[in-house]
Tab-separated table of C-alpha atoms and ligand atoms in Angstrom:
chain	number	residue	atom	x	y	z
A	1	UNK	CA	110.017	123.308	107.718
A	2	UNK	CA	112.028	120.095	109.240
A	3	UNK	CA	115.517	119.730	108.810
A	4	UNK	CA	116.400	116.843	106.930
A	5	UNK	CA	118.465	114.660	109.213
A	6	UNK	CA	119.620	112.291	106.032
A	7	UNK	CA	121.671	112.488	103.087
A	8	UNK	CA	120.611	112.509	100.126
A	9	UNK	CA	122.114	110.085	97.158
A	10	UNK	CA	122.483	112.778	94.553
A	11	UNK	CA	124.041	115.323	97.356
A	12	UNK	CA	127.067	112.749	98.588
A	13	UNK	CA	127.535	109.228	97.689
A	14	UNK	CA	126.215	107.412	101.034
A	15	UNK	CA	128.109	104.587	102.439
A	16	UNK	CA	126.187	101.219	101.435
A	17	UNK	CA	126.295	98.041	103.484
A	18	UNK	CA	124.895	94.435	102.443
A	19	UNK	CA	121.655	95.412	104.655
A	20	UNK	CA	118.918	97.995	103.610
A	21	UNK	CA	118.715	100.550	105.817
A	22	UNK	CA	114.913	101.065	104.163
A	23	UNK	CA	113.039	98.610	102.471
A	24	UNK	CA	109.961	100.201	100.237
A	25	UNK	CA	107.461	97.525	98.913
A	26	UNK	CA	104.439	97.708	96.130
A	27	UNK	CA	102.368	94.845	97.318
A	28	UNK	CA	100.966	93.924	94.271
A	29	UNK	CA	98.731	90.590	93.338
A	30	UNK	CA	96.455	90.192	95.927
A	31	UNK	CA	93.437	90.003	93.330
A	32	UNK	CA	95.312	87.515	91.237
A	33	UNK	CA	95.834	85.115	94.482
A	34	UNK	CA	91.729	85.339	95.273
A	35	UNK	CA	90.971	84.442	92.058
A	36	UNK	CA	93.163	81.418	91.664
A	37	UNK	CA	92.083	80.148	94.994
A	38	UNK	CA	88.158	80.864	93.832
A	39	UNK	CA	87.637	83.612	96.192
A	40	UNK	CA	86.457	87.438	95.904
A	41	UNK	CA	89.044	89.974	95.427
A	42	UNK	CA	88.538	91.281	99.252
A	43	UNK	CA	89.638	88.171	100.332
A	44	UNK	CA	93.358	88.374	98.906
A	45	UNK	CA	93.347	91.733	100.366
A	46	UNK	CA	92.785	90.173	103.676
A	47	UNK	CA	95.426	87.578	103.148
A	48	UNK	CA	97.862	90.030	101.976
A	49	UNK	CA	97.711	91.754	105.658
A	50	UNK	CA	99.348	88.367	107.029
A	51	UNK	CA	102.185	89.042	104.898
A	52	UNK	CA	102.457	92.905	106.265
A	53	UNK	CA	102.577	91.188	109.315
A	54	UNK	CA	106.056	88.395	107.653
A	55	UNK	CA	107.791	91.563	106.895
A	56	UNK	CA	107.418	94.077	109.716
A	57	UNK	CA	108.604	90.967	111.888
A	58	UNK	CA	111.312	90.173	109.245
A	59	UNK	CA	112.290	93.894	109.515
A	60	UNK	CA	112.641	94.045	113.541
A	61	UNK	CA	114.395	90.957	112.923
A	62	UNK	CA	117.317	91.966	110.625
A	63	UNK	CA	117.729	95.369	112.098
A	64	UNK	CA	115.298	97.508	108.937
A	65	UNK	CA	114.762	100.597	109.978
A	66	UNK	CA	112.282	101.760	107.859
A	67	UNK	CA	109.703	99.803	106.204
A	68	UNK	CA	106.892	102.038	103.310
A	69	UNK	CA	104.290	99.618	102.166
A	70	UNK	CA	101.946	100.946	99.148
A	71	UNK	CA	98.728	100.350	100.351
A	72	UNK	CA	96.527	102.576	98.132
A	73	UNK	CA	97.451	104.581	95.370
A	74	UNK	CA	96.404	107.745	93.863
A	75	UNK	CA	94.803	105.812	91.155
A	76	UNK	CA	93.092	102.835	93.250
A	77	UNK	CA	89.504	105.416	93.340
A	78	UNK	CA	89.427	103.876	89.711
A	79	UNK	CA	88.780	100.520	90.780
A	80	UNK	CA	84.695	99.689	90.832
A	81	UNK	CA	83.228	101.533	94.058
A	82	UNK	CA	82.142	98.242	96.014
A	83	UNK	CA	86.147	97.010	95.919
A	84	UNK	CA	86.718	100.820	96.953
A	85	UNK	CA	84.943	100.684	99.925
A	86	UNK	CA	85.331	97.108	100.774
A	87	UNK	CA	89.589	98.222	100.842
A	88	UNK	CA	88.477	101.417	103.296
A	89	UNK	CA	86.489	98.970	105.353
A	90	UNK	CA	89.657	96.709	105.824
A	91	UNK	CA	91.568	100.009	106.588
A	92	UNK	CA	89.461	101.080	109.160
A	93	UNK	CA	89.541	97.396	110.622
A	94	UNK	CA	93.467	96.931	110.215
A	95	UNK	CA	93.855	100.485	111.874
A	96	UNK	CA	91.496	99.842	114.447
A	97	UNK	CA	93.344	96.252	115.610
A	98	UNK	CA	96.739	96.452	114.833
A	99	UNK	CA	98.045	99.967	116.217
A	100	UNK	CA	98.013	98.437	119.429
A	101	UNK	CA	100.173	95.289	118.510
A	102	UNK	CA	102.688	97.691	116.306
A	103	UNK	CA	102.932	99.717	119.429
A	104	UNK	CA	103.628	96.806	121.911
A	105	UNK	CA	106.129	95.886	119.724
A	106	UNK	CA	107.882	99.792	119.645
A	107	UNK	CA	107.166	100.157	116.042
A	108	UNK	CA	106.189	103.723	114.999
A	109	UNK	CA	103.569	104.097	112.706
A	110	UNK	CA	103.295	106.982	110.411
A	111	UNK	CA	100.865	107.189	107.084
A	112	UNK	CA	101.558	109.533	103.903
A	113	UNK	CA	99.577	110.520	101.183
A	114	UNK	CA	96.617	112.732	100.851
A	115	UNK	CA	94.634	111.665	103.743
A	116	UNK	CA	92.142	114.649	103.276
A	117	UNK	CA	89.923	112.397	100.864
A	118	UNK	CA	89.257	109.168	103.846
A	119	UNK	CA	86.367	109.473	105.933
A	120	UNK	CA	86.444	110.988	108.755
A	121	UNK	CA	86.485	108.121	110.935
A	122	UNK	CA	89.768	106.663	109.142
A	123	UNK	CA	91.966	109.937	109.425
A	124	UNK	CA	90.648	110.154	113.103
A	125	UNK	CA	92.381	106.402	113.424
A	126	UNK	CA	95.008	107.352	111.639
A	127	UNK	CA	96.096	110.449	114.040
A	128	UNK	CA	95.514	108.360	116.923
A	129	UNK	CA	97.578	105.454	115.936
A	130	UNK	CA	100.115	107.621	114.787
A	131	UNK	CA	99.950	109.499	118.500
A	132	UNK	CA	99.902	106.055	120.198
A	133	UNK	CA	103.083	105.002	118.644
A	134	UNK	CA	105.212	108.611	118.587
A	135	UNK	CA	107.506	107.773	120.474
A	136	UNK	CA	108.791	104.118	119.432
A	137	UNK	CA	111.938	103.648	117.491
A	138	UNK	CA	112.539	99.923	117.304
A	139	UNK	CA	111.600	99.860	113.883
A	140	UNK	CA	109.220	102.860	111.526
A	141	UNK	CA	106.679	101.330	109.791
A	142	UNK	CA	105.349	103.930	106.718
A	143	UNK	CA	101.614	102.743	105.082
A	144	UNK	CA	101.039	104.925	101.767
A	145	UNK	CA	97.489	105.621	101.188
A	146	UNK	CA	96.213	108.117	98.728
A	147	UNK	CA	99.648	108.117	97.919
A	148	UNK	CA	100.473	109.256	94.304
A	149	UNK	CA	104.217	110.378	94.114
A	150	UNK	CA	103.305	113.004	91.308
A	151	UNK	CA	100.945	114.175	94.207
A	152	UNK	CA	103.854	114.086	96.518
A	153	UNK	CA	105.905	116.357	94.226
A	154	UNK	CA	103.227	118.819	93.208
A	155	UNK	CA	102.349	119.143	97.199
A	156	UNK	CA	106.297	119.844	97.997
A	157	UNK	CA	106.200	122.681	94.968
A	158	UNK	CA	102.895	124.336	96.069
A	159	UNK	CA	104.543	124.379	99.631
A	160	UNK	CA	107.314	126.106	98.695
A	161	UNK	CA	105.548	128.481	96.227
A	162	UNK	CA	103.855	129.686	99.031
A	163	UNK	CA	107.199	129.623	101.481
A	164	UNK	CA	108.718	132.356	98.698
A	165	UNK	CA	105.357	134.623	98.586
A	166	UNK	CA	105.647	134.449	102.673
A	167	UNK	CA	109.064	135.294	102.082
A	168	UNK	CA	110.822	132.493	103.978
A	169	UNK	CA	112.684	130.932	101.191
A	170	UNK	CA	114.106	132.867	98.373
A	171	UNK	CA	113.665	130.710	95.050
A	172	UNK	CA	117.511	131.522	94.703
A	173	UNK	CA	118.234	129.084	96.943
A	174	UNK	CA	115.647	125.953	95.866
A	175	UNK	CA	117.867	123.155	95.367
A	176	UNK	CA	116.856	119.014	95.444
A	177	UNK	CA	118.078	119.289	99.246
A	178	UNK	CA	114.839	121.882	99.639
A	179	UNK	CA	112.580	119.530	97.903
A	180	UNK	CA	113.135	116.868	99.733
A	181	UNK	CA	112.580	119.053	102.626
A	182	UNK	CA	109.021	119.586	101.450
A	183	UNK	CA	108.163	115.788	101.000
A	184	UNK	CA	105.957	113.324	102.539
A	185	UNK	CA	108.483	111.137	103.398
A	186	UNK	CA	110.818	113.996	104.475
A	187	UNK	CA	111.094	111.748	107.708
A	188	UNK	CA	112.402	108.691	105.849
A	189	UNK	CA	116.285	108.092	104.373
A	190	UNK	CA	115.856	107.210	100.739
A	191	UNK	CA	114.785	103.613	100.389
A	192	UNK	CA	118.026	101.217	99.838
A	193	UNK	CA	115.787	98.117	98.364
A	194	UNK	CA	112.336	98.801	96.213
A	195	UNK	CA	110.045	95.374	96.020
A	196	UNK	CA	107.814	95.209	94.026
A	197	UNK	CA	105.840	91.392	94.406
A	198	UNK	CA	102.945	90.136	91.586
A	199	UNK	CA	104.963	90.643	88.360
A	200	UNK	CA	104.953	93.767	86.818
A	201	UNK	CA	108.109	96.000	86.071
A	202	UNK	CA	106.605	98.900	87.000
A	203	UNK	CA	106.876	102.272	89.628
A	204	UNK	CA	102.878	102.848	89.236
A	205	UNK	CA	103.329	106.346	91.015
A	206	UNK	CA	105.037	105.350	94.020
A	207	UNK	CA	107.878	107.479	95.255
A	208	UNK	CA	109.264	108.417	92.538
A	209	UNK	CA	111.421	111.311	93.643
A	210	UNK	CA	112.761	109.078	96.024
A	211	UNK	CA	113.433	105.539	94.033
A	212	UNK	CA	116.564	107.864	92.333
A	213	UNK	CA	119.061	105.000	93.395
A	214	UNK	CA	117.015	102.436	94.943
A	215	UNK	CA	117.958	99.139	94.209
A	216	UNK	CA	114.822	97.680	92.108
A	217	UNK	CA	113.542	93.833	92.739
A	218	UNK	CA	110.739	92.464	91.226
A	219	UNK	CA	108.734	89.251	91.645
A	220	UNK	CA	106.390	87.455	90.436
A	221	UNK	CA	105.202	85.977	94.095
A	222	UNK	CA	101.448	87.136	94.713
A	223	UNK	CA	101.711	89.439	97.975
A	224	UNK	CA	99.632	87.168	99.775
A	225	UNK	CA	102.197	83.981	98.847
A	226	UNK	CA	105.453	86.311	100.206
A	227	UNK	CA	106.136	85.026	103.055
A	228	UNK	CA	109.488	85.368	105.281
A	229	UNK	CA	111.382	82.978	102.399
A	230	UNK	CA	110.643	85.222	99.594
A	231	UNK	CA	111.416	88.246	101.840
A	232	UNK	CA	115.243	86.856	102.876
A	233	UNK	CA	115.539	86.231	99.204
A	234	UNK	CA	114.861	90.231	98.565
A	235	UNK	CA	117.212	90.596	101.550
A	236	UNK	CA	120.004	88.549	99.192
A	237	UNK	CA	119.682	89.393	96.347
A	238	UNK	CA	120.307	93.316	97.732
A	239	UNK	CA	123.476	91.878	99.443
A	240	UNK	CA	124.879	90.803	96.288
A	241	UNK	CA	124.365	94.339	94.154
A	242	UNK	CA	126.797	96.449	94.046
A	243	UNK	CA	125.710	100.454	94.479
A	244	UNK	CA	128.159	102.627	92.281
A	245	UNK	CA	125.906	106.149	92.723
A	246	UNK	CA	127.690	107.045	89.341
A	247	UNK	CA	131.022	105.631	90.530
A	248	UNK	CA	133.150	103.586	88.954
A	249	UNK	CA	133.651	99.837	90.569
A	250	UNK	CA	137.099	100.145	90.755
A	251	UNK	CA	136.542	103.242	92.764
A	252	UNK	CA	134.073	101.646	94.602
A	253	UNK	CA	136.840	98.859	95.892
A	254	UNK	CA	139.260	101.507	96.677
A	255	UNK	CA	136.699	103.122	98.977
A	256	UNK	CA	136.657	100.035	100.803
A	257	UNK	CA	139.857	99.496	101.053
A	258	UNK	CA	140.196	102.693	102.611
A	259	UNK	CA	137.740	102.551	104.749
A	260	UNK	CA	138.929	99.204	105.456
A	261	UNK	CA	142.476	100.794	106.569
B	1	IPE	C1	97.358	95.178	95.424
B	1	IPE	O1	96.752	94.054	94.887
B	1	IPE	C2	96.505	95.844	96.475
B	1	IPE	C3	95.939	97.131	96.084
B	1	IPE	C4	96.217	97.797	94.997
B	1	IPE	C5	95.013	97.736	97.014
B	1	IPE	P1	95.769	94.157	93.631
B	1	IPE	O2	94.397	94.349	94.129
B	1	IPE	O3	96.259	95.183	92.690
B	1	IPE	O4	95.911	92.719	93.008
B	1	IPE	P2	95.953	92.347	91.464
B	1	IPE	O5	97.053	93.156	90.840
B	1	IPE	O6	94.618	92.683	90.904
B	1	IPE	O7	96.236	90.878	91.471
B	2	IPE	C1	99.953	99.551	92.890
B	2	IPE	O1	99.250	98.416	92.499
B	2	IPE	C2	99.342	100.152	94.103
B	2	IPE	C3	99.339	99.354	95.330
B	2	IPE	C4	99.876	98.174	95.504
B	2	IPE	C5	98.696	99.960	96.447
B	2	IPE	P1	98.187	98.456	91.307
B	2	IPE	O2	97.706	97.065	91.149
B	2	IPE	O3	97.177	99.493	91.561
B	2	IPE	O4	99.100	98.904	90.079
B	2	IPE	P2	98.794	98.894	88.505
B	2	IPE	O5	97.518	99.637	88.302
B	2	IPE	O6	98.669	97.465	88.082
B	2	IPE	O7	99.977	99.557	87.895
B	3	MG	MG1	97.498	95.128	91.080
């Protein structure tokens, strides 16, 4: 199993600037924009693939790391079977055209979630855009799809159920640290900023191991209406919160000061 080459919030309290290091974002309202503009549903997913395209650039711009964009959930099979497929069509097509442009501009692309259920042509794209773009660090660019984060934590405990039968882990020594090991996104720092756009206050399954101390921001802009205003506005108001991972604020200013020194 990988090492974990990040932190975790719960283990040490990290050192927080004004800038996320990882931005997470449930882009929600697509289907709300299509039918206010007197389209079909598809077509707000279409527009909201402009707006993937706002935020990777407004990532690589201010120096974002790590971008995870909820693309399908777990729970999205639920949705009638024509809006199903019509959303694995325009996977297939966004995987097929844009690799080449994420790669051109060194972003690496990486999917999680339980790819096993997508045809086989998708998970075929998937591996290759994923190869294509290995080796580019400029900025990593996560897509969610079949991504359920109760799926995510059942996987990591089946994995390392069957790392104590092998007898590689004793469950002695199972802590958060080994959990985290064991997840999707054990590649990925713990996002610093969760958005969520479309209106709802909710998590709907995302990572929810991993939103422990995310900073939450919610708004009601459709995903197809945030553009790169709405997203510096995210980028503020996370520059004005201040992160106490159980802390006090006064101790909190005395860390600064002293790191200030
Ligand atoms: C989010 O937009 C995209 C997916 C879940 C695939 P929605 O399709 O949920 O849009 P609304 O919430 O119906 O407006
Ligand atoms: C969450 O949006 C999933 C994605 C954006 C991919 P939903 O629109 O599916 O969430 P609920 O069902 O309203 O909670
Ligand atoms: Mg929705």
């Amino acid at each position: 199993m990988n090492q974990r080459q990040f932190t975790s919030t719960t283990e040490a309290v990290p050192v927080s600037g004004t800038h996320p290091r990882h931005i997470a974002i449930i882009m929600d309202g697509n289907g709300r924009w299509a039918k206010k503009a007197g389209l079909p549903r598809i077509a707000g997913h279409k527009r909201g693939l402009e707006s993937v395209r706002t935020v990777v650039k407004g990532c690589v711009e201010a120096g974002v790391k790590y971008l995870t964009l909820f693309a399908f959930s777990s729970e999205n099979w639920r949705r009638p079977p024509t809006e199903v497929s019509l959303l694995m069509e325009l996977f297939t097509n966004a995987l097929e055209s844009k690799a080449r442009k994420l790669h051109e501009n060194q972003v690496r692309l990486r999917i999680v979630g339980d790819v096993a259920r997508f045809s086989p042509k998708i998970r075929m794209l998937i591996q290759r855009a994923e190869t294509l773009t290995r080796d580019n660090d400029k900025m990593n660019l996560t897509v969610a799809a079949n991504y359920g984060g109760r799926w995510d934590v059942a996987e990591a405990c089946r994995k390392i159920a069957a790392a104590v039968e092998a007898g590689d882990l004793k469950s002695s020594d199972i802590d958060s640290k080994t959990i985290e090991r064991y997840l999707s996104t054990s590649f990925l720092p713990e996002p610093d900023l969760f958005i969520r756009t479309g209106g709802e206050q909710r998590i709907s399954n995302f990572l929810l191991w991993q939103l422990a101390y995310t900073e939450l921001y919610f708004t009601s802009t459709l995903w197809p209406d945030f553009d790169d205003r709405a997203f510096q506005d995210a980028l503020r108001s996370f520059a004005m919160r201040q992160r106490r991972f159980g802390q006090t604020g006064d101790q909190l200013i005395g860390r600064r000061r002293a790191t200030n020194a």
